[in-house]
Amino acid sequence: MFSINQNMNNSIKKVLNFYKSINCMKYLFYSLFSIIVLVCGCKGTKDTNQSSSITKSVYGKVNDQEVYLFTLTNNKGNQVKITNYGGIVTSWTFPNKTGKKENIVIGFDSITQYLQQPPYFGALIGRYGNRIANGKFKIDSIEYILATNNGKNHLHGGNIGYDKVIWDAKVVNDTTPTLVLNYLSKDGEEGYPGNLSIQVTYTLTNDDELEIEYNATTDKPTIVNLTQHNYYNLTGDVSNTILNHSLMIDADNYTPVDSTLIPTGEIKSVLNTPFDFKQIQKIGSRIDAVTGGYDHNWVLNKKDTSLTMVATLWDEVSGRKMEVFTTEPGLQFYSGNFMDGKFINYDGKPLKYRTGLCLETQHFPNAPNQANFASTLLKPGEKYHSKTKYKLSIQ
Ligand code: BGC
């Protein structure tokens, strides 16, 4: 009897001790958990010292209609400013390696300069990005005649492309600041067939990516090739040319051009030419070997329509790096060869020869007249979709 009782007492003690140790462990676990939360919280507030936002202000008037400037701020305080006139990005501020914030795109402070026909600084481009030979193309053996605004060729949508129209703007700020722009491009505009209903969405993420998403539908067969025309100078100072920037383009081939910058139709290997940017290269190292400088379409190596990293631009001095991701098959690298100091940047400095460069994601120039290039035809019932993002970081 006694031994049974003692055994029972021992068992009860063991159970009690077991529970005590569990409580102790629980306590330990909760303390550790709280410490981790605290540490992460502090780290979080250091990186993300403000919440993202999007604000709207009046920018000026175009043809008696008010246009606006939208300021997209991410949670690091970096900002992109966009006007609904031409969907133009007027500035994008980002720190250099010492933390100094500067504007890394070319742009103006006021709408008046944008009305003086600058060469597409920061603008949305359409209905067809880049050139169409002689401003002519056919769909189902019907010939369409477009406005010719670049010698005998059609460039970037004609005389009044999407860079010179007022877009309808809607602001979204759920998790990341987003600007949704809509434009109805009428049947016959600049010679294009079909009413094209377009939506372009700009988003600035907390990872310093500027995302641009394009959607469109038509009511008649037409051609579409939308892009965006930021001029980048990662030094943050347009007194510097872009010749010391380094560039990588993931492309084995490019499309050579004739004297009017229309592709000859050939898909040519970049091997042993100044067009080889497969390994990162200083832009200035071989530019003099290219007549007129770089203004060509690279045939990207990517094989599908997934959003893929295709190019890297880097300025060693500031440490700013930009990666380009796209769903498109081509990339136009334009080294600012026609810049001549005529226009003055927002900071009062003239925009001289090669002080900005463009990396325009696209289908190939003159594709509507070049059967071996991927088609840009859009038919009623189909959906045009394209997405590109530019991601900034420090290296
Ligand atoms: C074209 C250049 C043109 C520039 C500005 C680029 O996309 O490839 O030839 O001069 O835009 O108009």
mmCIF file of C-alpha atoms and ligand atoms in Angstrom:
data_model
loop_
_atom_site.group_PDB
_atom_site.id
_atom_site.type_symbol
_atom_site.label_atom_id
_atom_site.label_comp_id
_atom_site.label_asym_id
_atom_site.label_seq_id
_atom_site.Cartn_x
_atom_site.Cartn_y
_atom_site.Cartn_z
ATOM 1 C CA MET A 1 0.000 0.000 0.000
ATOM 2 C CA PHE A 2 2.758 2.397 1.077
ATOM 3 C CA SER A 3 4.848 1.684 -1.974
ATOM 4 C CA ILE A 4 1.802 2.189 -4.196
ATOM 5 C CA ASN A 5 1.208 5.634 -2.565
ATOM 6 C CA GLN A 6 4.865 6.602 -2.855
ATOM 7 C CA ASN A 7 4.949 5.529 -6.472
ATOM 8 C CA MET A 8 1.848 7.651 -7.063
ATOM 9 C CA ASN A 9 3.479 10.667 -5.321
ATOM 10 C CA ASN A 10 6.589 10.257 -7.451
ATOM 11 C CA SER A 11 4.526 10.093 -10.593
ATOM 12 C CA ILE A 12 2.565 13.233 -9.631
ATOM 13 C CA LYS A 13 5.869 15.058 -8.927
ATOM 14 C CA LYS A 14 7.250 13.978 -12.310
ATOM 15 C CA VAL A 15 4.115 15.254 -14.081
ATOM 16 C CA LEU A 16 4.306 18.575 -12.172
ATOM 17 C CA ASN A 17 8.006 18.988 -13.023
ATOM 18 C CA PHE A 18 7.255 18.217 -16.659
ATOM 19 C CA TYR A 19 4.609 20.974 -16.759
ATOM 20 C CA LYS A 20 6.976 23.380 -14.993
ATOM 21 C CA SER A 21 9.667 22.736 -17.610
ATOM 22 C CA ILE A 22 7.125 23.273 -20.409
ATOM 23 C CA ASN A 23 6.111 26.627 -18.860
ATOM 24 C CA CYS A 24 9.740 27.565 -18.591
ATOM 25 C CA MET A 25 10.296 26.670 -22.242
ATOM 26 C CA LYS A 26 7.164 28.596 -23.211
ATOM 27 C CA TYR A 27 8.489 31.625 -21.354
ATOM 28 C CA LEU A 28 11.843 31.280 -23.067
ATOM 29 C CA PHE A 29 10.170 30.882 -26.457
ATOM 30 C CA TYR A 30 7.954 33.971 -25.975
ATOM 31 C CA SER A 31 10.958 36.088 -24.866
ATOM 32 C CA LEU A 32 13.016 34.999 -27.859
ATOM 33 C CA PHE A 33 10.095 35.655 -30.207
ATOM 34 C CA SER A 34 9.602 39.180 -28.771
ATOM 35 C CA ILE A 35 13.318 39.965 -29.221
ATOM 36 C CA ILE A 36 13.207 38.825 -32.858
ATOM 37 C CA VAL A 37 10.068 40.930 -33.549
ATOM 38 C CA LEU A 38 11.694 43.953 -31.896
ATOM 39 C CA VAL A 39 14.941 43.618 -33.889
ATOM 40 C CA CYS A 40 13.101 43.123 -37.199
ATOM 41 C CA GLY A 41 10.753 46.014 -36.367
ATOM 42 C CA CYS A 42 13.652 48.383 -35.781
ATOM 43 C CA LYS A 43 15.354 47.261 -38.980
ATOM 44 C CA GLY A 44 12.040 47.742 -40.818
ATOM 45 C CA THR A 45 11.611 51.314 -39.627
ATOM 46 C CA LYS A 46 15.175 52.095 -40.653
ATOM 47 C CA ASP A 47 14.636 50.994 -44.294
ATOM 48 C CA THR A 48 11.028 52.021 -44.618
ATOM 49 C CA ASN A 49 10.925 55.335 -42.831
ATOM 50 C CA GLN A 50 7.799 56.589 -44.556
ATOM 51 C CA SER A 51 4.717 55.283 -46.219
ATOM 52 C CA SER A 52 4.285 55.336 -49.985
ATOM 53 C CA SER A 53 1.966 57.899 -51.538
ATOM 54 C CA ILE A 54 0.774 59.513 -54.743
ATOM 55 C CA THR A 55 -0.194 63.165 -54.975
ATOM 56 C CA LYS A 56 -1.667 65.267 -57.770
ATOM 57 C CA SER A 57 -1.077 68.928 -58.590
ATOM 58 C CA VAL A 58 -1.982 71.187 -61.499
ATOM 59 C CA TYR A 59 0.923 71.301 -63.997
ATOM 60 C CA GLY A 60 -0.456 73.769 -66.527
ATOM 61 C CA LYS A 61 -2.748 74.004 -69.517
ATOM 62 C CA VAL A 62 -2.581 72.402 -72.950
ATOM 63 C CA ASN A 63 -5.121 73.671 -75.501
ATOM 64 C CA ASP A 64 -7.090 75.204 -72.627
ATOM 65 C CA GLN A 65 -7.290 71.880 -70.841
ATOM 66 C CA GLU A 66 -5.726 71.465 -67.414
ATOM 67 C CA VAL A 67 -2.985 68.830 -67.142
ATOM 68 C CA TYR A 68 -1.579 67.423 -63.913
ATOM 69 C CA LEU A 69 1.664 66.330 -62.337
ATOM 70 C CA PHE A 70 1.518 63.166 -60.246
ATOM 71 C CA THR A 71 4.213 62.477 -57.663
ATOM 72 C CA LEU A 72 4.698 58.815 -56.820
ATOM 73 C CA THR A 73 6.720 58.305 -53.624
ATOM 74 C CA ASN A 74 7.774 54.892 -52.386
ATOM 75 C CA ASN A 75 8.471 53.952 -48.776
ATOM 76 C CA LYS A 76 12.156 54.874 -49.165
ATOM 77 C CA GLY A 77 11.162 58.416 -50.154
ATOM 78 C CA ASN A 78 12.318 57.967 -53.769
ATOM 79 C CA GLN A 79 10.085 59.713 -56.267
ATOM 80 C CA VAL A 80 8.870 59.537 -59.839
ATOM 81 C CA LYS A 81 6.948 62.477 -61.308
ATOM 82 C CA ILE A 82 4.635 61.903 -64.260
ATOM 83 C CA THR A 83 2.343 64.242 -66.154
ATOM 84 C CA ASN A 84 -0.769 63.036 -67.954
ATOM 85 C CA TYR A 85 0.343 65.165 -70.937
ATOM 86 C CA GLY A 86 2.046 62.495 -73.077
ATOM 87 C CA GLY A 87 2.345 60.242 -69.999
ATOM 88 C CA ILE A 88 5.741 61.949 -69.583
ATOM 89 C CA VAL A 89 8.066 60.992 -66.720
ATOM 90 C CA THR A 90 9.549 64.380 -65.770
ATOM 91 C CA SER A 91 11.880 63.132 -63.004
ATOM 92 C CA TRP A 92 12.992 60.067 -61.053
ATOM 93 C CA THR A 93 15.082 60.724 -57.962
ATOM 94 C CA PHE A 94 17.346 58.064 -56.531
ATOM 95 C CA PRO A 95 20.378 58.241 -54.192
ATOM 96 C CA ASN A 96 23.962 57.631 -55.275
ATOM 97 C CA LYS A 97 26.309 55.436 -53.225
ATOM 98 C CA THR A 98 26.832 58.209 -50.651
ATOM 99 C CA GLY A 99 23.078 58.726 -50.271
ATOM 100 C CA LYS A 100 22.757 61.907 -52.352
ATOM 101 C CA LYS A 101 19.412 61.947 -54.141
ATOM 102 C CA GLU A 102 19.486 63.162 -57.739
ATOM 103 C CA ASN A 103 17.306 63.020 -60.815
ATOM 104 C CA ILE A 104 18.410 60.227 -63.155
ATOM 105 C CA VAL A 105 16.168 61.084 -66.113
ATOM 106 C CA ILE A 106 16.130 64.127 -68.369
ATOM 107 C CA GLY A 107 13.167 66.380 -67.765
ATOM 108 C CA PHE A 108 11.670 69.834 -67.455
ATOM 109 C CA ASP A 109 10.045 71.690 -64.596
ATOM 110 C CA SER A 110 7.181 73.151 -66.576
ATOM 111 C CA ILE A 111 4.770 72.093 -69.263
ATOM 112 C CA THR A 112 5.801 74.953 -71.568
ATOM 113 C CA GLN A 113 9.099 73.296 -72.500
ATOM 114 C CA TYR A 114 7.325 70.009 -73.252
ATOM 115 C CA LEU A 115 5.151 71.919 -75.734
ATOM 116 C CA GLN A 116 8.235 72.995 -77.705
ATOM 117 C CA GLN A 117 8.575 69.528 -79.282
ATOM 118 C CA PRO A 118 11.563 68.029 -77.458
ATOM 119 C CA PRO A 119 12.702 64.641 -78.819
ATOM 120 C CA TYR A 120 10.258 62.539 -76.772
ATOM 121 C CA PHE A 121 11.936 63.151 -73.380
ATOM 122 C CA GLY A 122 10.292 60.737 -70.881
ATOM 123 C CA ALA A 123 7.197 60.209 -73.034
ATOM 124 C CA LEU A 124 4.873 57.357 -73.916
ATOM 125 C CA ILE A 125 5.277 56.360 -77.556
ATOM 126 C CA GLY A 126 2.663 55.062 -79.981
ATOM 127 C CA ARG A 127 0.776 53.890 -81.916
ATOM 128 C CA TYR A 128 4.013 52.504 -83.367
ATOM 129 C CA GLY A 129 7.312 52.940 -81.525
ATOM 130 C CA ASN A 130 10.245 53.709 -83.871
ATOM 131 C CA ARG A 131 10.176 53.892 -87.668
ATOM 132 C CA ILE A 132 7.932 52.644 -90.451
ATOM 133 C CA ALA A 133 9.588 52.921 -93.872
ATOM 134 C CA ASN A 134 8.038 55.563 -96.134
ATOM 135 C CA GLY A 135 5.116 55.809 -93.690
ATOM 136 C CA LYS A 136 3.310 52.951 -95.429
ATOM 137 C CA PHE A 137 2.170 49.445 -94.549
ATOM 138 C CA LYS A 138 -0.489 46.952 -95.621
ATOM 139 C CA ILE A 139 -3.034 44.848 -93.766
ATOM 140 C CA ASP A 140 -4.901 42.276 -95.898
ATOM 141 C CA SER A 141 -3.616 44.001 -99.055
ATOM 142 C CA ILE A 142 -5.111 47.367 -98.034
ATOM 143 C CA GLU A 143 -2.421 50.033 -97.929
ATOM 144 C CA TYR A 144 -2.415 52.597 -95.117
ATOM 145 C CA ILE A 145 -0.551 55.890 -95.410
ATOM 146 C CA LEU A 146 0.845 57.343 -92.193
ATOM 147 C CA ALA A 147 2.127 60.831 -91.349
ATOM 148 C CA THR A 148 5.803 61.129 -92.326
ATOM 149 C CA ASN A 149 7.589 63.133 -89.642
ATOM 150 C CA ASN A 150 11.173 61.840 -89.984
ATOM 151 C CA GLY A 151 12.348 62.535 -93.517
ATOM 152 C CA LYS A 152 10.383 60.157 -95.695
ATOM 153 C CA ASN A 153 9.673 57.824 -92.763
ATOM 154 C CA HIS A 154 7.130 57.655 -89.962
ATOM 155 C CA LEU A 155 8.591 57.899 -86.424
ATOM 156 C CA HIS A 156 7.068 57.259 -82.962
ATOM 157 C CA GLY A 157 3.431 57.604 -84.028
ATOM 158 C CA GLY A 158 3.642 60.635 -86.331
ATOM 159 C CA ASN A 159 3.098 64.375 -85.870
ATOM 160 C CA ILE A 160 0.857 63.999 -82.860
ATOM 161 C CA GLY A 161 1.876 60.722 -81.286
ATOM 162 C CA TYR A 162 0.844 59.537 -77.805
ATOM 163 C CA ASP A 163 3.616 61.757 -76.389
ATOM 164 C CA LYS A 164 1.596 64.862 -77.346
ATOM 165 C CA VAL A 165 -1.921 63.920 -76.230
ATOM 166 C CA ILE A 166 -3.664 64.306 -72.889
ATOM 167 C CA TRP A 167 -4.259 61.005 -71.149
ATOM 168 C CA ASP A 168 -7.131 60.434 -68.764
ATOM 169 C CA ALA A 169 -5.531 59.770 -65.355
ATOM 170 C CA LYS A 170 -6.662 57.711 -62.362
ATOM 171 C CA VAL A 171 -4.707 57.371 -59.142
ATOM 172 C CA VAL A 172 -4.445 54.095 -57.183
ATOM 173 C CA ASN A 173 -2.583 53.754 -53.909
ATOM 174 C CA ASP A 174 -3.416 50.435 -52.315
ATOM 175 C CA THR A 175 0.036 49.017 -51.597
ATOM 176 C CA THR A 176 2.220 50.837 -54.131
ATOM 177 C CA PRO A 177 1.630 54.189 -55.826
ATOM 178 C CA THR A 178 0.106 53.558 -59.244
ATOM 179 C CA LEU A 179 -1.016 55.882 -62.016
ATOM 180 C CA VAL A 180 -3.449 54.504 -64.586
ATOM 181 C CA LEU A 181 -3.567 56.387 -67.893
ATOM 182 C CA ASN A 182 -6.207 55.839 -70.578
ATOM 183 C CA TYR A 183 -6.372 57.151 -74.108
ATOM 184 C CA LEU A 184 -8.697 56.435 -77.014
ATOM 185 C CA SER A 185 -6.730 56.746 -80.247
ATOM 186 C CA LYS A 186 -9.306 57.371 -82.961
ATOM 187 C CA ASP A 187 -9.684 55.474 -86.219
ATOM 188 C CA GLY A 188 -7.616 57.379 -88.815
ATOM 189 C CA GLU A 189 -5.414 59.211 -86.261
ATOM 190 C CA GLU A 190 -2.029 59.851 -87.959
ATOM 191 C CA GLY A 191 -3.260 57.418 -90.641
ATOM 192 C CA TYR A 192 -3.707 54.303 -88.464
ATOM 193 C CA PRO A 193 -6.812 52.158 -88.873
ATOM 194 C CA GLY A 194 -9.120 51.310 -85.953
ATOM 195 C CA ASN A 195 -10.166 52.914 -82.694
ATOM 196 C CA LEU A 196 -7.475 51.777 -80.279
ATOM 197 C CA SER A 197 -8.390 51.846 -76.612
ATOM 198 C CA ILE A 198 -5.175 52.009 -74.564
ATOM 199 C CA GLN A 199 -4.365 51.710 -70.899
ATOM 200 C CA VAL A 200 -0.879 52.338 -69.546
ATOM 201 C CA THR A 201 -0.173 51.734 -65.861
ATOM 202 C CA TYR A 202 2.873 53.238 -64.149
ATOM 203 C CA THR A 203 3.820 51.816 -60.718
ATOM 204 C CA LEU A 204 6.723 52.743 -58.451
ATOM 205 C CA THR A 205 7.466 49.820 -56.150
ATOM 206 C CA ASN A 206 9.214 49.879 -52.777
ATOM 207 C CA ASP A 207 12.071 47.988 -54.498
ATOM 208 C CA ASP A 208 12.685 51.057 -56.705
ATOM 209 C CA GLU A 209 11.219 49.517 -59.829
ATOM 210 C CA LEU A 210 9.323 51.654 -62.292
ATOM 211 C CA GLU A 211 6.841 49.240 -63.837
ATOM 212 C CA ILE A 212 5.058 50.129 -67.058
ATOM 213 C CA GLU A 213 2.225 47.921 -68.208
ATOM 214 C CA TYR A 214 0.491 48.430 -71.542
ATOM 215 C CA ASN A 215 -2.926 47.040 -72.568
ATOM 216 C CA ALA A 216 -4.911 47.801 -75.702
ATOM 217 C CA THR A 217 -7.838 46.619 -77.814
ATOM 218 C CA THR A 218 -9.016 47.650 -81.284
ATOM 219 C CA ASP A 219 -12.215 47.588 -83.329
ATOM 220 C CA LYS A 220 -10.409 47.123 -86.702
ATOM 221 C CA PRO A 221 -7.191 45.293 -87.586
ATOM 222 C CA THR A 222 -4.288 47.638 -86.826
ATOM 223 C CA ILE A 223 -0.616 47.658 -85.836
ATOM 224 C CA VAL A 224 0.578 48.420 -82.282
ATOM 225 C CA ASN A 225 4.038 48.799 -80.759
ATOM 226 C CA LEU A 226 3.982 50.806 -77.530
ATOM 227 C CA THR A 227 7.033 51.921 -75.585
ATOM 228 C CA GLN A 228 8.390 54.557 -73.197
ATOM 229 C CA HIS A 229 11.135 57.070 -73.956
ATOM 230 C CA ASN A 230 13.003 58.017 -70.746
ATOM 231 C CA TYR A 231 16.491 59.427 -71.335
ATOM 232 C CA TYR A 232 18.715 58.124 -68.530
ATOM 233 C CA ASN A 233 21.835 59.710 -67.121
ATOM 234 C CA LEU A 234 22.663 57.709 -63.999
ATOM 235 C CA THR A 235 25.349 60.209 -62.925
ATOM 236 C CA GLY A 236 22.491 62.531 -61.927
ATOM 237 C CA ASP A 237 24.268 65.429 -63.668
ATOM 238 C CA VAL A 238 23.764 66.167 -67.356
ATOM 239 C CA SER A 239 27.132 67.940 -67.528
ATOM 240 C CA ASN A 240 28.400 64.366 -67.911
ATOM 241 C CA THR A 241 27.856 62.430 -71.117
ATOM 242 C CA ILE A 242 26.647 58.822 -70.948
ATOM 243 C CA LEU A 243 29.878 57.513 -72.521
ATOM 244 C CA ASN A 244 31.266 56.281 -69.187
ATOM 245 C CA HIS A 245 28.128 54.282 -68.391
ATOM 246 C CA SER A 246 28.572 50.522 -68.736
ATOM 247 C CA LEU A 247 25.942 48.491 -70.540
ATOM 248 C CA MET A 248 25.023 44.821 -70.864
ATOM 249 C CA ILE A 249 22.418 43.657 -73.387
ATOM 250 C CA ASP A 250 21.464 39.991 -73.452
ATOM 251 C CA ALA A 251 21.395 39.712 -77.254
ATOM 252 C CA ASP A 252 23.432 37.652 -79.726
ATOM 253 C CA ASN A 253 22.004 39.594 -82.689
ATOM 254 C CA TYR A 254 20.870 43.045 -83.760
ATOM 255 C CA THR A 255 19.075 44.535 -86.754
ATOM 256 C CA PRO A 256 21.422 46.616 -88.984
ATOM 257 C CA VAL A 257 19.922 49.765 -90.516
ATOM 258 C CA ASP A 258 20.151 51.802 -93.731
ATOM 259 C CA SER A 259 21.123 55.490 -93.867
ATOM 260 C CA THR A 260 17.580 56.515 -92.766
ATOM 261 C CA LEU A 261 17.694 54.145 -89.756
ATOM 262 C CA ILE A 262 15.277 51.621 -91.290
ATOM 263 C CA PRO A 263 16.325 47.996 -90.624
ATOM 264 C CA THR A 264 17.677 46.261 -93.701
ATOM 265 C CA GLY A 265 15.796 43.099 -92.671
ATOM 266 C CA GLU A 266 18.967 41.234 -91.752
ATOM 267 C CA ILE A 267 19.344 39.658 -88.289
ATOM 268 C CA LYS A 268 23.078 40.009 -87.742
ATOM 269 C CA SER A 269 25.386 38.513 -85.138
ATOM 270 C CA VAL A 270 26.967 40.992 -82.702
ATOM 271 C CA LEU A 271 30.097 38.843 -82.507
ATOM 272 C CA ASN A 272 33.305 40.833 -83.094
ATOM 273 C CA THR A 273 31.342 44.057 -83.636
ATOM 274 C CA PRO A 274 30.832 47.175 -81.459
ATOM 275 C CA PHE A 275 27.261 45.899 -80.958
ATOM 276 C CA ASP A 276 28.434 43.094 -78.673
ATOM 277 C CA PHE A 277 27.202 44.028 -75.179
ATOM 278 C CA LYS A 278 26.844 40.433 -73.934
ATOM 279 C CA GLN A 279 29.549 41.201 -71.392
ATOM 280 C CA ILE A 280 29.133 44.569 -69.690
ATOM 281 C CA GLN A 281 31.029 47.239 -71.712
ATOM 282 C CA LYS A 282 31.680 50.972 -71.447
ATOM 283 C CA ILE A 283 29.397 52.649 -74.000
ATOM 284 C CA GLY A 284 32.155 55.040 -75.108
ATOM 285 C CA SER A 285 34.720 52.316 -75.718
ATOM 286 C CA ARG A 286 33.543 51.460 -79.259
ATOM 287 C CA ILE A 287 30.884 54.073 -80.127
ATOM 288 C CA ASP A 288 33.129 55.834 -82.665
ATOM 289 C CA ALA A 289 33.191 52.666 -84.747
ATOM 290 C CA VAL A 290 29.409 52.938 -85.259
ATOM 291 C CA THR A 291 28.298 55.470 -87.911
ATOM 292 C CA GLY A 292 26.235 58.103 -86.108
ATOM 293 C CA GLY A 293 26.464 56.236 -82.796
ATOM 294 C CA TYR A 294 24.139 53.637 -81.299
ATOM 295 C CA ASP A 295 20.546 53.871 -82.515
ATOM 296 C CA HIS A 296 19.692 50.242 -83.182
ATOM 297 C CA ASN A 297 17.377 47.438 -82.205
ATOM 298 C CA TRP A 298 18.892 44.463 -80.371
ATOM 299 C CA VAL A 299 17.279 41.047 -80.913
ATOM 300 C CA LEU A 300 16.935 39.846 -77.331
ATOM 301 C CA ASN A 301 17.947 36.275 -76.547
ATOM 302 C CA LYS A 302 14.788 35.604 -74.540
ATOM 303 C CA LYS A 303 12.536 33.158 -76.319
ATOM 304 C CA ASP A 304 9.090 33.786 -74.801
ATOM 305 C CA THR A 305 6.866 36.597 -73.521
ATOM 306 C CA SER A 306 7.806 36.225 -69.850
ATOM 307 C CA LEU A 307 9.081 39.306 -67.980
ATOM 308 C CA THR A 308 12.835 38.706 -68.295
ATOM 309 C CA MET A 309 15.945 40.677 -67.348
ATOM 310 C CA VAL A 310 17.490 41.786 -70.658
ATOM 311 C CA ALA A 311 19.834 44.691 -69.917
ATOM 312 C CA THR A 312 21.905 46.338 -67.190
ATOM 313 C CA LEU A 313 23.124 49.925 -67.156
ATOM 314 C CA TRP A 314 25.707 50.967 -64.549
ATOM 315 C CA ASP A 315 27.529 54.138 -63.611
ATOM 316 C CA GLU A 316 30.584 53.214 -61.591
ATOM 317 C CA VAL A 317 31.133 56.694 -60.088
ATOM 318 C CA SER A 318 27.664 57.162 -58.565
ATOM 319 C CA GLY A 319 27.223 53.407 -58.068
ATOM 320 C CA ARG A 320 23.745 53.598 -59.596
ATOM 321 C CA LYS A 321 22.683 50.512 -61.497
ATOM 322 C CA MET A 322 19.548 49.961 -63.570
ATOM 323 C CA GLU A 323 18.229 46.595 -64.721
ATOM 324 C CA VAL A 324 15.687 46.333 -67.515
ATOM 325 C CA PHE A 325 13.060 43.573 -67.561
ATOM 326 C CA THR A 326 10.603 43.132 -70.402
ATOM 327 C CA THR A 327 8.076 40.880 -72.121
ATOM 328 C CA GLU A 328 9.147 42.348 -75.512
ATOM 329 C CA PRO A 329 11.484 40.716 -78.093
ATOM 330 C CA GLY A 330 13.545 43.850 -78.905
ATOM 331 C CA LEU A 331 15.452 46.692 -77.274
ATOM 332 C CA GLN A 332 16.295 50.007 -78.967
ATOM 333 C CA PHE A 333 19.476 51.436 -77.492
ATOM 334 C CA TYR A 334 19.729 55.088 -78.534
ATOM 335 C CA SER A 335 22.814 56.968 -77.322
ATOM 336 C CA GLY A 336 21.404 60.512 -77.627
ATOM 337 C CA ASN A 337 23.156 61.186 -80.947
ATOM 338 C CA PHE A 338 20.687 63.902 -81.998
ATOM 339 C CA MET A 339 20.904 65.877 -78.738
ATOM 340 C CA ASP A 340 22.364 69.293 -79.530
ATOM 341 C CA GLY A 341 22.075 71.511 -76.436
ATOM 342 C CA LYS A 342 18.915 73.213 -77.735
ATOM 343 C CA PHE A 343 16.832 72.117 -74.761
ATOM 344 C CA ILE A 344 17.640 73.030 -71.153
ATOM 345 C CA ASN A 345 17.268 70.473 -68.374
ATOM 346 C CA TYR A 346 15.203 71.206 -65.207
ATOM 347 C CA ASP A 347 18.438 72.306 -63.467
ATOM 348 C CA GLY A 348 19.372 74.921 -66.106
ATOM 349 C CA LYS A 349 21.981 72.789 -67.869
ATOM 350 C CA PRO A 350 21.876 72.364 -71.669
ATOM 351 C CA LEU A 351 21.091 68.882 -72.905
ATOM 352 C CA LYS A 352 24.135 68.390 -75.070
ATOM 353 C CA TYR A 353 25.253 65.613 -77.412
ATOM 354 C CA ARG A 354 24.954 62.184 -75.744
ATOM 355 C CA THR A 355 24.039 63.390 -72.266
ATOM 356 C CA GLY A 356 21.142 60.922 -72.079
ATOM 357 C CA LEU A 357 20.433 57.447 -73.414
ATOM 358 C CA CYS A 358 17.256 55.472 -74.076
ATOM 359 C CA LEU A 359 16.562 51.771 -73.608
ATOM 360 C CA GLU A 360 13.229 51.311 -75.380
ATOM 361 C CA THR A 361 11.627 47.881 -75.181
ATOM 362 C CA GLN A 362 9.690 47.066 -78.334
ATOM 363 C CA HIS A 363 8.849 44.911 -81.341
ATOM 364 C CA PHE A 364 11.293 45.578 -84.162
ATOM 365 C CA PRO A 365 11.245 48.832 -86.164
ATOM 366 C CA ASN A 366 9.417 48.581 -89.511
ATOM 367 C CA ALA A 367 8.070 45.102 -88.598
ATOM 368 C CA PRO A 368 4.812 45.731 -90.553
ATOM 369 C CA ASN A 369 6.918 45.771 -93.761
ATOM 370 C CA GLN A 370 9.341 43.028 -92.809
ATOM 371 C CA ALA A 371 7.855 39.521 -92.959
ATOM 372 C CA ASN A 372 10.740 37.923 -90.984
ATOM 373 C CA PHE A 373 10.147 40.218 -87.950
ATOM 374 C CA ALA A 374 7.573 39.245 -85.275
ATOM 375 C CA SER A 375 4.140 40.597 -86.186
ATOM 376 C CA THR A 376 2.684 43.718 -84.566
ATOM 377 C CA LEU A 377 -0.814 43.140 -85.944
ATOM 378 C CA LEU A 378 -3.707 43.476 -83.485
ATOM 379 C CA LYS A 379 -7.169 42.285 -84.500
ATOM 380 C CA PRO A 380 -10.571 42.983 -82.940
ATOM 381 C CA GLY A 381 -11.156 40.532 -80.069
ATOM 382 C CA GLU A 382 -7.423 40.239 -79.329
ATOM 383 C CA LYS A 383 -5.653 41.860 -76.397
ATOM 384 C CA TYR A 384 -2.376 43.741 -76.738
ATOM 385 C CA HIS A 385 -0.281 43.308 -73.587
ATOM 386 C CA SER A 386 3.262 44.346 -72.837
ATOM 387 C CA LYS A 387 5.186 44.968 -69.623
ATOM 388 C CA THR A 388 8.574 46.501 -68.837
ATOM 389 C CA LYS A 389 10.234 47.433 -65.577
ATOM 390 C CA TYR A 390 13.339 49.475 -64.810
ATOM 391 C CA LYS A 391 14.887 48.571 -61.452
ATOM 392 C CA LEU A 392 17.351 50.867 -59.695
ATOM 393 C CA SER A 393 19.893 49.802 -57.084
ATOM 394 C CA ILE A 394 23.411 50.616 -55.901
ATOM 395 C CA GLN A 395 26.461 48.579 -56.836
HETATM 396 C C1 BGC B 1 15.074 56.779 -82.167
HETATM 397 C C2 BGC B 1 16.024 57.856 -82.624
HETATM 398 C C3 BGC B 1 15.353 59.173 -82.432
HETATM 399 C C4 BGC B 1 15.011 59.326 -80.977
HETATM 400 C C5 BGC B 1 14.352 60.626 -80.636
HETATM 401 C C6 BGC B 1 14.763 57.023 -80.731
HETATM 402 O O1 BGC B 1 13.867 56.086 -80.290
HETATM 403 O O2 BGC B 1 15.603 55.514 -82.355
HETATM 404 O O3 BGC B 1 16.387 57.678 -83.951
HETATM 405 O O4 BGC B 1 16.166 60.213 -82.851
HETATM 406 O O5 BGC B 1 14.174 58.281 -80.602
HETATM 407 O O6 BGC B 1 13.438 60.979 -81.547
#
